[in-house]
Amino acid sequence: MNGRVNPSQRLEDQGISGLGNVYYNLMEPALVEAALKNGEGTLGNGGALLVATGEHTGRSPKDKFVVRTPSVEDSIWWDNNKPMDPEAFDRLHADMLEHMKGRDYYVHDLYGGADPAQRLDVRVVTEMAWHGLFARHLLRRPAREELDSYLPEFTILNCPSFKADPERHGCRTKTVIALNFDKKLILIADSEYAGEIKKSVFTLLNYILPGKGIMPMHCSANHAIDNPVDTAVFFGLSGTGKTTLSADPSRTLIGDDEHGWSDTGTFNFEGGCYAKTINLSAEAEPEIYATTTKFATVIENMVYDAETRELDFEDDSLTANMRCAYPLHYISNASETSLGGHPKNIIMLTCDAFGVLPPIARLTPAQAMYHFLSGFTSKVAGTEKGVIEPEPTFSTCFGAPFMPRRPEVYGNLLREKIAKHGATCWLVNTGWTGGAYGAGSRMPIRDTRLLLSAALDGSLNDAEFRKDPNFGFEVPVHVEGVADVLLDPRKTWSVNEEYDAQARKLVAMFAENFAQYVPYIDEDVKAAAIG
């Protein structure tokens, strides 16, 4: 039940010895068999693997650390990344290796980055077979013959059964994710949530690629059918529609979450998708829905009927963060190469629960940098204990937890590439209209799709625009098929003065958040939000 591996690159050659059985590069059938044999999950309809991740049903950003060494001291954004002493990391590493002895492990030699010139070879060592299956889906898989000469650049040791000691290991709790750029090593302990693996690789690429002049992006991407030159990228935080809106059957999907923008164009980091399944329906998202009954799809934290194995897409008693992980080729309109051209359109998605922002706005390059650095969306009342009204969330670059470098590094890269390649930038609000959350209603998805289609086919550029008095960006006055009133959010409110007060409140929140970037940016970006 063993797969191929470079004979000179077994774990023993990396100083990892005394383990039980070590399985190298097993393929999907063998991994599903192993997971079932080990009691890690249940076989679902169509051969999907149903698993639960226990205590951790999402990432643990407060337990993520970067080892503070001289080589990265001046380049890490320490206000956003918790430091770990090298000595503490060495103790953690040694103790984890001791804990691993005698246990079985699954090794997968994979890579991040569809562009062969930019790929990062990453070895993933997992205690659980299904984590190996997840890694095979979400990262990219070398051809089998490539494994004979594969040389890992970074290694991830994922050991959920190991409990860290905060006093001994310099961490916060028994859970820890520690990145050591000098030793090219990532340690993950006490978490069965598989998303830590993929986001660790994303963090690596977010650090490495800017040094090569490549823009790493937390975005989905697609291009026109048979025309990769017409590429669009969709930045957005969770709940803004990043996966849904990029999965347009009339366009080719490049990827749904993580991409790079190099001198030759856009490339997906991943080899699969990790889609939320809460309220997923066959009618609204048929392609994603269909993956939930395909062989080896990993179904995380979903309630299901014990007898029929039918999934309950509405029951969030385990977590609202229920997900499915599957390879890209399970989506019929996915790109075979995962490559696109330079983005022609850049979409920044936000879910504004304050009901202030218009459904679409055209941004200048300076405004694009402002909104990119702001990374605004909203938490909605009722989604978390204690939240009684909409709360703003500002996650810089639409992915602060995965950004090792300072935000302006990514912002300047984006601005330079927009200027060089002439991309048009749009802000799209998928949140509320006609009032704030609780009074208004969610932006109609039909209208959002119509507006996006007009932006992507170029016809929206010919519309008449007005200047928004709050943020200064341009808003279309009329778009065929969309009610004019929807394009002017103030007119959708029954009391205009209440809209004005809400708008002043949101503008002040933006300004307060953005103050942290003012010392590092140009004057035109500072002025970008002034209406």
Coordinates of C-alpha atoms in Angstrom, one line a residue:
M1 CA 0.0 0.0 0.0
N2 CA 3.0 2.3 -0.6
G3 CA 3.5 4.8 -3.3
R4 CA 6.5 6.3 -5.1
V5 CA 9.1 8.5 -3.5
N6 CA 12.6 9.8 -4.2
P7 CA 14.8 7.1 -2.5
S8 CA 17.1 9.7 -1.2
Q9 CA 14.3 11.7 0.4
R10 CA 12.7 9.5 2.9
L11 CA 11.9 10.8 6.3
E12 CA 15.0 9.3 7.8
D13 CA 17.0 11.7 5.6
Q14 CA 15.2 14.6 7.3
G15 CA 16.1 13.4 10.7
I16 CA 12.7 11.8 11.4
S17 CA 13.2 8.2 12.6
G18 CA 11.6 5.6 14.8
L19 CA 8.2 5.9 13.3
G20 CA 5.8 3.1 12.8
N21 CA 4.6 2.5 9.2
V22 CA 5.3 5.3 6.8
Y23 CA 3.2 5.5 3.7
Y24 CA 4.5 7.6 0.8
N25 CA 2.3 9.3 -1.8
L26 CA -0.7 7.1 -1.5
M27 CA -3.4 7.8 -4.0
E28 CA -7.1 8.5 -3.3
P29 CA -8.5 4.9 -3.1
A30 CA -5.8 3.8 -0.7
L31 CA -6.2 6.9 1.5
V32 CA -10.0 6.4 1.7
E33 CA -9.4 2.8 2.6
A34 CA -6.8 3.8 5.3
A35 CA -9.1 6.5 6.8
L36 CA -12.0 4.0 7.1
K37 CA -9.7 1.3 8.5
N38 CA -8.3 3.8 11.1
G39 CA -11.8 4.9 12.1
E40 CA -11.2 8.4 11.0
G41 CA -14.4 8.8 9.1
T42 CA -17.5 7.3 7.5
L43 CA -18.1 6.4 3.8
G44 CA -20.7 8.7 2.4
N45 CA -22.8 8.5 -0.8
G46 CA -20.8 8.2 -4.0
G47 CA -17.7 7.4 -2.0
A48 CA -17.3 10.7 -0.2
L49 CA -15.5 10.6 3.1
L50 CA -17.4 12.1 6.0
V51 CA -15.2 13.4 8.8
A52 CA -15.5 15.5 12.0
T53 CA -12.6 17.7 13.2
G54 CA -13.5 17.7 16.9
E55 CA -12.8 20.7 19.0
H56 CA -11.4 22.7 16.1
T57 CA -13.9 23.4 13.4
G58 CA -11.9 26.3 12.0
R59 CA -8.5 27.9 12.0
S60 CA -6.8 29.0 15.2
P61 CA -5.2 32.3 14.2
K62 CA -4.3 33.2 17.8
D63 CA -2.1 30.1 18.0
K64 CA -0.1 30.7 14.8
F65 CA 3.5 31.8 15.2
V66 CA 6.5 32.8 13.1
V67 CA 9.9 32.0 14.4
R68 CA 11.8 35.2 14.9
T69 CA 15.2 34.8 13.3
P70 CA 17.7 37.4 12.0
S71 CA 16.9 36.5 8.4
V72 CA 13.2 37.5 8.7
E73 CA 13.5 40.0 11.6
D74 CA 13.1 43.1 9.3
S75 CA 10.6 41.7 6.8
I76 CA 7.8 40.2 9.0
W77 CA 4.8 42.3 10.0
W78 CA 5.2 41.6 13.7
D79 CA 2.1 43.5 14.7
N80 CA 0.1 40.9 12.8
N81 CA 2.3 37.8 13.3
K82 CA 3.1 36.4 16.8
P83 CA 6.8 35.7 17.2
M84 CA 8.3 32.5 18.6
D85 CA 11.9 32.2 19.9
P86 CA 14.1 29.8 17.9
E87 CA 14.9 27.9 21.1
A88 CA 11.2 27.4 21.8
F89 CA 10.6 26.1 18.3
D90 CA 13.5 23.7 18.6
R91 CA 12.1 22.3 21.8
L92 CA 8.7 22.0 20.2
H93 CA 10.2 20.2 17.2
A94 CA 12.2 17.8 19.3
D95 CA 9.2 17.0 21.5
M96 CA 7.0 16.4 18.5
L97 CA 9.5 14.1 16.9
E98 CA 9.7 12.1 20.1
H99 CA 5.9 11.9 20.3
M100 CA 5.7 10.7 16.7
K101 CA 7.9 7.6 17.3
G102 CA 6.1 4.3 16.8
R103 CA 3.1 6.0 15.1
D104 CA 2.1 5.5 11.5
Y105 CA 2.4 8.5 9.2
Y106 CA 1.3 9.5 5.7
V107 CA 3.7 11.5 3.5
H108 CA 2.7 13.5 0.4
D109 CA 5.1 15.3 -1.9
L110 CA 3.1 18.1 -3.4
Y111 CA 3.5 21.7 -4.5
G112 CA 1.8 25.1 -4.5
G113 CA 1.6 27.1 -7.7
A114 CA 0.4 26.1 -11.1
D115 CA 3.1 28.2 -12.8
P116 CA 6.0 25.7 -13.2
A117 CA 8.5 28.6 -12.8
Q118 CA 7.1 29.6 -9.5
R119 CA 6.0 26.4 -7.8
L120 CA 6.9 25.7 -4.2
D121 CA 7.6 22.0 -3.4
V122 CA 6.0 21.1 -0.1
R123 CA 6.2 17.8 1.7
V124 CA 3.1 17.2 4.0
V125 CA 3.5 14.6 6.8
T126 CA 0.2 13.7 8.4
E127 CA -0.8 11.6 11.3
M128 CA -4.3 11.0 9.8
A129 CA -4.9 9.4 6.4
W130 CA -7.7 11.8 5.6
H131 CA -5.4 14.8 6.2
G132 CA -3.2 13.4 3.5
L133 CA -6.3 13.0 1.2
F134 CA -7.2 16.7 1.9
A135 CA -3.6 17.8 1.1
R136 CA -3.7 15.9 -2.2
H137 CA -6.9 17.7 -3.1
L138 CA -6.0 21.2 -2.1
L139 CA -2.4 21.3 -3.1
R140 CA -1.1 20.4 -6.5
R141 CA 0.0 16.9 -7.4
P142 CA 3.3 16.1 -9.3
A143 CA 3.2 13.6 -12.0
R144 CA 4.0 10.1 -10.6
E145 CA 7.3 10.0 -12.5
E146 CA 8.3 13.3 -10.9
L147 CA 8.2 11.8 -7.5
D148 CA 11.4 9.8 -8.2
S149 CA 13.4 13.0 -8.2
Y150 CA 11.2 15.2 -5.9
L151 CA 13.1 17.4 -3.4
P152 CA 11.0 19.1 -0.8
E153 CA 11.7 22.8 -0.1
F154 CA 9.4 23.0 2.9
T155 CA 8.0 20.3 5.2
I156 CA 4.8 20.4 7.2
L157 CA 4.5 18.1 10.2
N158 CA 0.8 17.8 11.1
C159 CA 0.4 15.9 14.4
P160 CA -3.1 16.5 16.0
S161 CA -2.4 14.1 18.9
F162 CA 0.5 16.2 20.2
K163 CA -0.4 18.8 22.9
A164 CA 2.0 21.7 23.1
D165 CA 3.1 23.1 26.5
P166 CA 2.8 26.9 26.5
E167 CA 5.5 27.4 29.1
R168 CA 8.0 25.0 27.4
H169 CA 7.2 25.8 23.8
G170 CA 6.6 29.5 23.9
C171 CA 3.0 29.3 22.6
R172 CA -0.4 30.3 23.9
T173 CA -2.3 27.0 24.3
K174 CA -1.8 23.3 23.6
T175 CA -2.6 24.1 20.0
V176 CA 0.1 25.6 17.8
I177 CA 1.0 26.4 14.2
A178 CA 4.6 27.4 14.0
L179 CA 6.5 28.5 10.8
N180 CA 10.2 28.5 10.7
F181 CA 11.4 30.1 7.4
D182 CA 15.1 29.4 8.2
K183 CA 14.5 25.6 8.8
K184 CA 11.9 25.5 6.1
L185 CA 9.6 23.7 8.5
I186 CA 6.0 24.1 9.7
L187 CA 4.7 22.4 12.8
I188 CA 1.0 21.9 13.4
A189 CA -0.2 20.4 16.7
D190 CA -3.5 19.7 18.5
S191 CA -5.8 20.6 15.6
E192 CA -7.7 18.2 13.3
Y193 CA -8.9 21.1 11.2
A194 CA -7.3 20.4 7.8
G195 CA -7.6 24.0 6.7
E196 CA -4.4 24.8 8.7
I197 CA -2.4 22.8 6.1
K198 CA -3.6 24.8 3.1
K199 CA -3.4 28.2 4.8
S200 CA 0.2 27.4 6.0
V201 CA 1.2 26.9 2.4
F202 CA -0.6 30.1 1.4
T203 CA 1.3 32.0 4.2
L204 CA 4.6 30.6 2.8
L205 CA 3.9 31.8 -0.7
N206 CA 2.7 35.2 0.7
Y207 CA 6.1 35.6 2.1
I208 CA 8.3 34.2 -0.7
L209 CA 6.6 35.5 -3.8
P210 CA 6.7 39.3 -3.2
G211 CA 10.5 39.0 -3.1
K212 CA 10.2 37.9 -6.8
G213 CA 7.9 40.7 -7.7
I214 CA 4.9 38.4 -7.7
M215 CA 1.6 39.4 -6.1
P216 CA 0.0 36.7 -3.9
M217 CA -3.7 37.1 -3.7
H218 CA -6.5 35.8 -1.5
C219 CA -9.0 35.7 -4.4
S220 CA -10.9 33.5 -6.8
A221 CA -10.3 33.8 -10.5
N222 CA -11.9 33.0 -13.8
H223 CA -11.5 33.8 -17.5
A224 CA -13.6 34.0 -20.6
I225 CA -14.1 30.6 -22.3
D226 CA -11.2 30.0 -24.7
N227 CA -9.8 33.4 -23.9
P228 CA -7.4 33.4 -20.9
V229 CA -6.5 37.1 -21.7
D230 CA -9.9 38.1 -20.4
T231 CA -9.1 37.2 -16.7
A232 CA -11.0 38.4 -13.7
V233 CA -10.0 38.1 -10.0
F234 CA -12.4 38.3 -7.0
F235 CA -11.0 39.4 -3.7
G236 CA -13.2 38.8 -0.7
L237 CA -13.4 37.6 2.9
S238 CA -15.6 34.8 4.0
G239 CA -19.3 35.3 3.3
T240 CA -18.9 37.8 0.5
G241 CA -19.6 35.4 -2.4
K242 CA -16.0 34.9 -3.6
T243 CA -16.5 31.2 -4.6
T244 CA -20.1 31.6 -5.7
L245 CA -19.6 34.6 -8.0
S246 CA -16.4 33.2 -9.7
A247 CA -18.1 29.9 -10.4
D248 CA -19.8 31.3 -13.4
P249 CA -20.8 28.5 -15.9
S250 CA -20.2 31.0 -18.8
R251 CA -16.6 31.4 -17.8
T252 CA -13.6 29.1 -17.1
L253 CA -12.7 28.7 -13.4
I254 CA -9.1 29.1 -12.6
G255 CA -9.5 28.6 -8.9
D256 CA -11.6 29.7 -5.9
D257 CA -9.2 30.9 -3.2
E258 CA -5.5 31.6 -3.7
H259 CA -3.6 32.9 -6.7
G260 CA -0.4 34.6 -7.8
W261 CA 0.0 37.5 -10.3
S262 CA 3.4 37.3 -12.1
D263 CA 4.9 38.9 -15.1
T264 CA 3.3 36.3 -17.3
G265 CA -0.2 36.4 -15.8
T266 CA -2.4 34.7 -13.1
F267 CA -1.9 31.3 -11.7
N268 CA -3.7 29.2 -9.1
F269 CA -1.8 28.1 -6.0
E270 CA -4.0 25.1 -5.4
G271 CA -5.2 21.9 -7.1
G272 CA -8.6 21.8 -5.5
C273 CA -11.4 23.7 -3.8
Y274 CA -12.5 24.0 -0.2
A275 CA -16.1 25.1 -0.4
K276 CA -18.5 26.0 2.4
T277 CA -21.6 23.7 2.3
I278 CA -24.0 25.5 4.7
N279 CA -27.3 26.0 2.8
L280 CA -25.7 24.6 -0.4
S281 CA -28.3 23.7 -2.9
A282 CA -28.4 21.9 -6.2
E283 CA -30.4 24.7 -7.8
A284 CA -28.1 27.6 -6.8
E285 CA -24.7 25.9 -7.0
P286 CA -25.1 22.6 -8.9
E287 CA -21.4 22.0 -9.6
I288 CA -20.3 22.4 -6.0
Y289 CA -23.3 20.5 -4.8
A290 CA -22.5 17.6 -7.1
T291 CA -19.0 17.2 -5.6
T292 CA -20.5 16.2 -2.2
T293 CA -21.4 12.8 -3.6
K294 CA -18.2 12.2 -5.6
F295 CA -15.5 9.7 -4.7
A296 CA -13.0 10.9 -2.2
T297 CA -14.5 14.3 -1.6
V298 CA -13.8 15.1 2.0
I299 CA -17.0 16.3 3.8
E300 CA -16.0 18.1 7.0
N301 CA -18.3 18.6 10.0
M302 CA -21.7 18.0 8.3
V303 CA -24.6 16.3 10.0
Y304 CA -25.9 13.3 8.1
D305 CA -28.5 10.5 8.4
A306 CA -26.8 7.5 10.0
E307 CA -28.7 5.1 7.8
T308 CA -29.0 6.8 4.4
R309 CA -25.8 9.0 4.7
E310 CA -27.8 11.9 3.3
L311 CA -26.2 15.2 4.2
D312 CA -28.1 17.9 6.0
F313 CA -27.0 21.2 4.4
E314 CA -29.0 23.3 6.9
D315 CA -28.0 21.8 10.2
D316 CA -25.1 23.9 11.6
S317 CA -25.1 22.3 15.1
L318 CA -21.5 21.1 14.6
T319 CA -20.4 24.4 13.0
A320 CA -21.5 26.9 10.4
N321 CA -18.1 26.4 8.9
M322 CA -19.0 23.0 7.3
R323 CA -17.0 22.3 4.1
C324 CA -16.2 20.0 1.3
A325 CA -12.8 19.5 -0.2
Y326 CA -12.4 18.2 -3.7
P327 CA -10.0 18.3 -6.7
L328 CA -10.5 21.0 -9.3
H329 CA -11.3 18.5 -12.1
Y330 CA -14.6 17.8 -10.3
I331 CA -15.8 21.1 -11.6
S332 CA -16.7 20.8 -15.3
N333 CA -15.7 24.3 -16.3
A334 CA -12.4 24.3 -14.4
S335 CA -9.2 25.2 -16.3
E336 CA -7.0 22.3 -17.2
T337 CA -3.8 24.5 -16.6
S338 CA -5.1 26.7 -13.7
L339 CA -3.4 29.6 -15.6
G340 CA -4.9 32.9 -16.8
G341 CA -3.7 36.1 -18.3
H342 CA -3.1 39.5 -16.5
P343 CA -6.4 40.4 -14.8
K344 CA -8.5 42.6 -17.0
N345 CA -11.0 43.2 -14.2
I346 CA -10.3 43.2 -10.4
I347 CA -13.4 42.7 -8.2
M348 CA -13.3 43.5 -4.5
L349 CA -16.2 41.9 -2.8
T350 CA -17.7 43.2 0.5
C351 CA -20.7 42.3 2.5
D352 CA -21.9 45.7 3.9
A353 CA -24.5 44.9 6.6
F354 CA -24.8 48.7 7.2
G355 CA -26.7 49.2 3.9
V356 CA -24.5 52.1 2.9
L357 CA -22.3 50.9 -0.1
P358 CA -23.8 50.7 -3.6
P359 CA -24.0 47.3 -5.3
I360 CA -21.1 48.2 -7.6
A361 CA -18.6 51.0 -7.9
R362 CA -15.7 51.7 -10.2
L363 CA -12.4 52.5 -8.4
T364 CA -9.4 54.5 -9.4
P365 CA -6.0 52.8 -8.8
A366 CA -5.6 54.8 -5.6
Q367 CA -9.1 53.9 -4.4
A368 CA -8.4 50.3 -5.2
M369 CA -5.3 50.4 -3.0
Y370 CA -7.4 52.1 -0.3
H371 CA -10.1 49.4 -0.3
F372 CA -7.6 46.6 -0.7
L373 CA -5.7 47.7 2.4
S374 CA -8.9 48.2 4.2
G375 CA -10.4 44.8 3.4
F376 CA -13.8 45.6 4.7
T377 CA -16.8 43.4 5.4
S378 CA -19.3 43.0 8.2
K379 CA -20.2 40.5 10.9
V380 CA -23.9 40.2 11.1
A381 CA -26.0 40.5 14.2
G382 CA -26.9 37.0 15.6
T383 CA -24.0 35.2 14.0
E384 CA -21.9 35.4 17.2
K385 CA -22.8 35.7 20.8
G386 CA -22.9 39.3 22.0
V387 CA -23.2 40.8 18.5
I388 CA -26.4 42.9 18.6
E389 CA -25.8 45.1 15.6
P390 CA -23.5 44.9 12.5
E391 CA -19.8 45.0 13.4
P392 CA -17.2 46.0 10.9
T393 CA -14.4 43.7 10.1
F394 CA -11.3 45.1 8.4
S395 CA -8.9 42.4 7.3
T396 CA -6.1 44.0 5.2
C397 CA -5.5 42.7 1.8
F398 CA -8.6 40.6 2.3
G399 CA -6.6 38.0 4.2
A400 CA -4.7 39.5 7.2
P401 CA -4.2 36.2 9.0
F402 CA -2.1 34.9 6.1
M403 CA 0.0 38.0 5.5
P404 CA 3.6 37.7 6.9
R405 CA 4.8 41.0 5.3
R406 CA 3.5 44.5 6.0
P407 CA 0.2 45.4 4.1
E408 CA 1.7 48.1 2.0
V409 CA 4.1 45.6 0.4
Y410 CA 1.1 43.8 -1.1
G411 CA -0.7 47.1 -1.7
N412 CA 2.2 48.6 -3.7
L413 CA 2.6 45.4 -5.7
L414 CA -1.1 45.4 -6.6
R415 CA -1.0 49.1 -7.6
E416 CA 2.1 48.6 -9.7
K417 CA 0.5 45.7 -11.6
I418 CA -2.8 47.6 -12.1
A419 CA -0.8 50.5 -13.6
K420 CA 1.3 48.3 -15.8
H421 CA -1.5 46.1 -17.2
G422 CA -4.4 48.5 -17.1
A423 CA -6.9 46.5 -15.0
T424 CA -10.2 48.0 -14.2
C425 CA -11.2 47.8 -10.5
W426 CA -14.6 47.4 -9.1
L427 CA -16.1 47.3 -5.5
V428 CA -19.1 45.0 -5.3
N429 CA -21.4 45.0 -2.3
T430 CA -23.2 41.7 -1.8
G431 CA -24.6 42.9 1.6
W432 CA -27.7 44.8 2.5
T433 CA -29.8 47.4 0.7
G434 CA -32.9 49.4 1.8
G435 CA -31.5 49.6 5.3
A436 CA -29.0 47.9 7.6
Y437 CA -29.2 44.3 8.6
G438 CA -32.6 43.7 10.4
A439 CA -34.3 46.5 8.4
G440 CA -33.2 46.1 4.8
S441 CA -32.8 43.1 2.7
R442 CA -29.9 41.2 1.1
M443 CA -28.7 42.4 -2.2
P444 CA -30.5 40.3 -4.9
I445 CA -28.0 37.8 -6.3
R446 CA -29.6 38.2 -9.7
D447 CA -28.7 41.9 -9.8
T448 CA -25.2 41.3 -8.6
R449 CA -24.7 38.8 -11.4
L450 CA -26.1 41.2 -14.0
L451 CA -23.8 44.0 -12.7
L452 CA -20.8 41.7 -12.7
S453 CA -21.5 40.5 -16.2
A454 CA -21.7 44.1 -17.4
A455 CA -18.4 44.9 -15.7
L456 CA -16.7 41.8 -17.2
D457 CA -17.9 42.2 -20.8
G458 CA -16.9 45.9 -20.7
S459 CA -20.4 47.4 -21.3
L460 CA -20.5 48.9 -17.8
N461 CA -17.6 51.2 -18.7
D462 CA -20.0 53.0 -21.2
A463 CA -22.6 53.7 -18.6
E464 CA -23.2 57.2 -17.0
F465 CA -21.6 57.4 -13.6
R466 CA -22.1 59.7 -10.6
K467 CA -19.6 60.4 -7.8
D468 CA -20.5 58.8 -4.5
P469 CA -20.5 61.6 -1.8
N470 CA -19.2 59.3 1.0
F471 CA -16.3 57.5 -0.7
G472 CA -15.7 59.4 -3.9
F473 CA -15.8 56.4 -6.2
E474 CA -17.9 56.2 -9.4
V475 CA -21.3 54.6 -9.3
P476 CA -23.4 53.8 -12.4
V477 CA -26.7 55.6 -12.7
H478 CA -28.4 53.1 -15.0
V479 CA -27.7 49.5 -16.0
E480 CA -30.0 47.5 -18.2
G481 CA -32.1 45.0 -16.2
V482 CA -31.3 46.5 -12.8
A483 CA -33.6 48.9 -11.0
D484 CA -32.1 52.4 -11.0
V485 CA -33.1 52.9 -7.3
L486 CA -30.9 49.9 -6.3
L487 CA -27.8 51.7 -7.7
D488 CA -28.3 54.7 -5.3
P489 CA -28.4 53.1 -1.8
R490 CA -29.7 56.4 -0.2
K491 CA -32.9 56.2 -2.2
T492 CA -33.5 52.6 -1.0
W493 CA -33.9 53.8 2.6
S494 CA -37.3 55.0 3.7
V495 CA -35.7 57.8 5.8
N496 CA -32.8 59.5 4.0
E497 CA -31.5 61.1 7.2
E498 CA -31.0 57.7 8.7
Y499 CA -29.0 56.6 5.7
D500 CA -26.8 59.7 6.1
A501 CA -26.1 59.0 9.7
Q502 CA -25.2 55.4 8.9
A503 CA -23.0 56.5 6.1
R504 CA -21.1 59.0 8.4
K505 CA -20.6 56.2 10.9
L506 CA -19.2 53.8 8.3
V507 CA -16.9 56.5 6.8
A508 CA -15.5 57.2 10.3
M509 CA -14.9 53.5 10.8
F510 CA -12.9 53.3 7.6
A511 CA -10.9 56.4 8.5
E512 CA -10.1 55.1 12.0
N513 CA -8.9 51.7 10.6
F514 CA -6.9 53.2 7.8
A515 CA -4.9 55.6 10.1
Q516 CA -2.4 52.7 10.7
Y517 CA -1.3 52.8 7.1
V518 CA -1.1 56.6 6.6
P519 CA 2.7 56.8 7.4
Y520 CA 3.5 54.3 4.7
I521 CA 1.4 55.4 1.6
D522 CA 1.3 58.1 -1.0
E523 CA -0.9 61.2 -0.7
D524 CA -3.3 60.1 -3.5
V525 CA -4.2 56.9 -1.5
K526 CA -4.7 58.9 1.7
A527 CA -7.2 61.0 -0.1
A528 CA -8.9 58.1 -1.9
A529 CA -11.8 57.8 0.6
I530 CA -12.8 61.5 0.6
G531 CA -16.1 62.0 -1.1

